[in-house]
PDB file of C-alpha atoms in Angstrom:
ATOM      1  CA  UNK F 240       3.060-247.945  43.982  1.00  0.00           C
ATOM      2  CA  UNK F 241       2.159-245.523  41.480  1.00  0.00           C
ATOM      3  CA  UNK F 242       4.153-242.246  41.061  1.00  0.00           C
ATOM      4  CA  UNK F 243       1.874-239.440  39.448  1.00  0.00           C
ATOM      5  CA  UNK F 244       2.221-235.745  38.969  1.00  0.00           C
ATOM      6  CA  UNK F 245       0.261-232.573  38.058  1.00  0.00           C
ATOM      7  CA  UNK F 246       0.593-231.243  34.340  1.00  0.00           C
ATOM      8  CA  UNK F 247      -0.920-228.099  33.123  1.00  0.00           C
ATOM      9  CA  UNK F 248      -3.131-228.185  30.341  1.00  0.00           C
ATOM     10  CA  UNK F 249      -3.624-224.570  28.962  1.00  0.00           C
ATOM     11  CA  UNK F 250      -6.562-223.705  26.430  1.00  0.00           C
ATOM     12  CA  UNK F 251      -8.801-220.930  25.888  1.00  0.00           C
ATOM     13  CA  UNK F 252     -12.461-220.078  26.470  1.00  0.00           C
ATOM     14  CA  UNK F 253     -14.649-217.658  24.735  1.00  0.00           C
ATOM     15  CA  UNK F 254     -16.607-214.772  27.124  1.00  0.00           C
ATOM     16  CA  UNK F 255     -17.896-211.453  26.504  1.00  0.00           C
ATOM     17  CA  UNK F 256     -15.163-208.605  27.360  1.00  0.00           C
ATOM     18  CA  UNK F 257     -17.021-205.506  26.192  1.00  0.00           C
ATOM     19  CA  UNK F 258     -19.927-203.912  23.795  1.00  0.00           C
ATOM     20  CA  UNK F 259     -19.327-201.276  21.164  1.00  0.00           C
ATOM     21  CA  UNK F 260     -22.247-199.760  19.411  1.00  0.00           C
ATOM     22  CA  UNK F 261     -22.649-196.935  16.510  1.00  0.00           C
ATOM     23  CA  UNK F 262     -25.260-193.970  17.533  1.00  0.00           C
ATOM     24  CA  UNK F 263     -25.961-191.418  14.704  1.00  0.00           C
ATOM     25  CA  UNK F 264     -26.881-187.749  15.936  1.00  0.00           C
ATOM     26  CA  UNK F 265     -27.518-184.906  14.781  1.00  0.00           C
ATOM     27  CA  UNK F 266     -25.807-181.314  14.721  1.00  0.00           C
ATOM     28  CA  UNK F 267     -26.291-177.902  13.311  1.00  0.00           C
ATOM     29  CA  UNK F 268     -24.170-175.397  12.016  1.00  0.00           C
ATOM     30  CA  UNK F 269     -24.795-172.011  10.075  1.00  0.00           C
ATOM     31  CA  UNK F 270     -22.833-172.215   6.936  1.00  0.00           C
ATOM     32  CA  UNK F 271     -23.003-168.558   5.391  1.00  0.00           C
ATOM     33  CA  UNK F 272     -22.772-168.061   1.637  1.00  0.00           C
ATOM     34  CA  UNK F 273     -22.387-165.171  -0.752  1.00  0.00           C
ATOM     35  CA  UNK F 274     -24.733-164.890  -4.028  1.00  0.00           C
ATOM     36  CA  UNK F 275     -24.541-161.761  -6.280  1.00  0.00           C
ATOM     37  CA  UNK F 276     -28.409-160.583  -6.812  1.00  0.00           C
ATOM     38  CA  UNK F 277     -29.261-158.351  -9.567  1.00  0.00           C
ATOM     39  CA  UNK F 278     -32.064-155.065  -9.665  1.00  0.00           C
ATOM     40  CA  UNK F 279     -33.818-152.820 -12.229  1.00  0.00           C
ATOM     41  CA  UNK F 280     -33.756-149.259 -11.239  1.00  0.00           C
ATOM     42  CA  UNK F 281     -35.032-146.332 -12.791  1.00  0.00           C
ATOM     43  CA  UNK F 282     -33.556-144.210 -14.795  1.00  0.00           C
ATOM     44  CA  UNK F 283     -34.452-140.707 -16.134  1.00  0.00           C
ATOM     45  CA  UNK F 284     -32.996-139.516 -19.164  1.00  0.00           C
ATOM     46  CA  UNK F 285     -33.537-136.481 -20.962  1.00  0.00           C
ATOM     47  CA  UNK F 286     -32.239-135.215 -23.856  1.00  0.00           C
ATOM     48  CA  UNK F 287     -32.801-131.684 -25.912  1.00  0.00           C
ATOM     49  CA  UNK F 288     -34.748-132.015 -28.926  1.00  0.00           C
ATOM     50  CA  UNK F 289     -33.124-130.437 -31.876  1.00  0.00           C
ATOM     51  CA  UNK F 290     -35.342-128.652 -35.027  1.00  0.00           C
ATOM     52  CA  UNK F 291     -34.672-131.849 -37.034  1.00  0.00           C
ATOM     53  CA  UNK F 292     -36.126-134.279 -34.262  1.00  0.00           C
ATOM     54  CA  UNK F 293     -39.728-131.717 -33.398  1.00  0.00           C
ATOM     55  CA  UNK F 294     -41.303-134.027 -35.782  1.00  0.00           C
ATOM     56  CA  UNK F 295     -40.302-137.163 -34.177  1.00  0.00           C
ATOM     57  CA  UNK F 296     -40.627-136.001 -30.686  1.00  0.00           C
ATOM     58  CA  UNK F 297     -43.737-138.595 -29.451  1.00  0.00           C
ATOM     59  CA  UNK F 298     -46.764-136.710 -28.476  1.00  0.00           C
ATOM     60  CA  UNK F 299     -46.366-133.705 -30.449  1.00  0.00           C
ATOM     61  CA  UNK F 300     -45.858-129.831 -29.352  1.00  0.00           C
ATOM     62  CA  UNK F 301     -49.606-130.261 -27.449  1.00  0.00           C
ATOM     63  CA  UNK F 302     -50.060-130.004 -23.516  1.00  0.00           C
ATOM     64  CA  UNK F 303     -50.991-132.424 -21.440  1.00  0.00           C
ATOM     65  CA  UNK F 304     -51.203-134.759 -18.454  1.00  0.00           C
ATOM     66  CA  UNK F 305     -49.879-138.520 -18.936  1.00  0.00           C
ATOM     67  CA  UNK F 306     -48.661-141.599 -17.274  1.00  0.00           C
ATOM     68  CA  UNK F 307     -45.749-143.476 -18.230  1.00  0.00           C
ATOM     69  CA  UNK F 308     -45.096-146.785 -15.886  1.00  0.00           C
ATOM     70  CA  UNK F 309     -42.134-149.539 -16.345  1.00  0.00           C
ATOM     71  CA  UNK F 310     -41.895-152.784 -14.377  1.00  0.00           C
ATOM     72  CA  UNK F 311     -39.121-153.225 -12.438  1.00  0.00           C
ATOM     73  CA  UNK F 312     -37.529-156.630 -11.782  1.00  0.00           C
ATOM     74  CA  UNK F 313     -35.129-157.639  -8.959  1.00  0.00           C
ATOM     75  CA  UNK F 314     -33.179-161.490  -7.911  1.00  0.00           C
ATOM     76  CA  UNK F 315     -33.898-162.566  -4.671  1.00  0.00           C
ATOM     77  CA  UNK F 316     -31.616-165.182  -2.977  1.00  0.00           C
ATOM     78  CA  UNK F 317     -32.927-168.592  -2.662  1.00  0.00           C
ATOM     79  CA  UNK F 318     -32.037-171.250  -0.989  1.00  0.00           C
ATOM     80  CA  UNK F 319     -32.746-174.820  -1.140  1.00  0.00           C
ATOM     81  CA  UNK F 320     -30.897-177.690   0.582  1.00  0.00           C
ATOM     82  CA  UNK F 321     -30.487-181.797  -0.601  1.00  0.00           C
ATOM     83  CA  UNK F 322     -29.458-184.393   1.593  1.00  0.00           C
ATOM     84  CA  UNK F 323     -26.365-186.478   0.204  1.00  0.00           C
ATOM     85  CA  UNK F 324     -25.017-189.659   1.212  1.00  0.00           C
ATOM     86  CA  UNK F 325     -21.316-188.994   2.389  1.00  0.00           C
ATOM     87  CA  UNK F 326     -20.319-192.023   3.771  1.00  0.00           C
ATOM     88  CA  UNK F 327     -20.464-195.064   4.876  1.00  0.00           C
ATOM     89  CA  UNK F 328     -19.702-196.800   8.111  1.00  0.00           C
ATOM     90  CA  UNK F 329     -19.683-199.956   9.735  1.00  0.00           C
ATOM     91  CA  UNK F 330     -18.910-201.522  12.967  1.00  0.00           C
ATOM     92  CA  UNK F 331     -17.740-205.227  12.817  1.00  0.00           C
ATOM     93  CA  UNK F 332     -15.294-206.995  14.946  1.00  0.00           C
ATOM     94  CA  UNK F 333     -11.679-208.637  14.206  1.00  0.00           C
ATOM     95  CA  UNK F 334      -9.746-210.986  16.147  1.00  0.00           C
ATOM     96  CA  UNK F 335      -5.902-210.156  17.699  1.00  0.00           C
ATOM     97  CA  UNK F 336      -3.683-212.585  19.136  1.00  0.00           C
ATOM     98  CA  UNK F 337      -2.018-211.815  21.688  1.00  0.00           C
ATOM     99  CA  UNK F 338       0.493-213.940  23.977  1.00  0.00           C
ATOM    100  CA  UNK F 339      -0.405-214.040  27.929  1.00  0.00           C
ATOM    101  CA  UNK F 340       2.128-216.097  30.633  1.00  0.00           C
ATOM    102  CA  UNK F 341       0.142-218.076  33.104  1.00  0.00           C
ATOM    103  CA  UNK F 342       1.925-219.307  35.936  1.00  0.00           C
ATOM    104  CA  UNK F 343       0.320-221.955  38.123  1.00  0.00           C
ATOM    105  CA  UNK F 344       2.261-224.465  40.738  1.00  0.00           C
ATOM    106  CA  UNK F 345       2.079-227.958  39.627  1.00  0.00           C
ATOM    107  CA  UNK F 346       2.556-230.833  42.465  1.00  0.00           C
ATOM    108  CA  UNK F 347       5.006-233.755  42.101  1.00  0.00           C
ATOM    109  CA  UNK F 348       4.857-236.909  43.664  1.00  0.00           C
ATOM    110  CA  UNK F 349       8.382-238.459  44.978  1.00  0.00           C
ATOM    111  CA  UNK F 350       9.117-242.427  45.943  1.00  0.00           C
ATOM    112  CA  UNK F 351      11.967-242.917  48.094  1.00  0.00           C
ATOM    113  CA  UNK F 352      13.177-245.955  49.720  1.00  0.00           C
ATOM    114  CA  UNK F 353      14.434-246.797  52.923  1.00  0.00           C
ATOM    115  CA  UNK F 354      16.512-249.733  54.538  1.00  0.00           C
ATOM    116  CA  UNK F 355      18.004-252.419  52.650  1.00  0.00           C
ATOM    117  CA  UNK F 356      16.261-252.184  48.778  1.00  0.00           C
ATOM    118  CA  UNK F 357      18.280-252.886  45.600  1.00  0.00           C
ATOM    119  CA  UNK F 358      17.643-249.609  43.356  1.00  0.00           C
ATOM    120  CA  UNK F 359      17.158-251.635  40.255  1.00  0.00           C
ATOM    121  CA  UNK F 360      14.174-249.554  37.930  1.00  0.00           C
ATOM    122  CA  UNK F 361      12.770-251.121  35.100  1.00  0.00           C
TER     123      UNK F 361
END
């Protein structure tokens, strides 16, 4: 007669447990700056002409009708915007190990005599 029992044999097996994916999007903000802009503006001087200036004065002690005109300039903000590579990211994977207790009932076999045997085993 044979005697014969149950042993566990514990392994593992690979299966899919999940997905994880990246998604870029896309959000806008106002960002708000300060710039310091420059302007001409006119300006009207005068100043009295003295007896030793009359024969510099421009245009002479004649009447008449003229135009004077000056250009004026200003700064205007301006704004221009760059796209620039921040970062980078990545998704990959690593493996844990982790320990998990499996329990499972095993079944033994068990020989036992009756009446009049010698219990010799070899």
């Amino acid at each position: 007669m044979t005697r014969s029992e149950e042993q566990l044999r514990v392994g593992t097996t690979s299966q899919e447990s999940g997905r994880a994916r990246l998604r870029k999007y896309v959000t806008t903000e106002m960002e708000t700056r300060t710039v310091p802009v420059r302007k001409e503006r006119a300006v009207l001087e005068t100043e009295p002409i003295n007896d030793e200036d009359v024969d510099q004065a421009h245009g002479g002690p004649a009447i008449s009708e003229e135009e004077h005109e000056v250009v004026l300039h200003e700064e205007v903000p301006v704004v221009e915007k760059s796209v620039q590579a921040v970062e980078r990211v990545r998704l990959g994977t690593e493996t844990v190990t982790e320990d998990e207790t499996l329990s499972e009932e095993v079944r033994t076999e068990h020989i036992e005599a009756e009446g009049d045997v010698d219990g010799t085993r070899r």
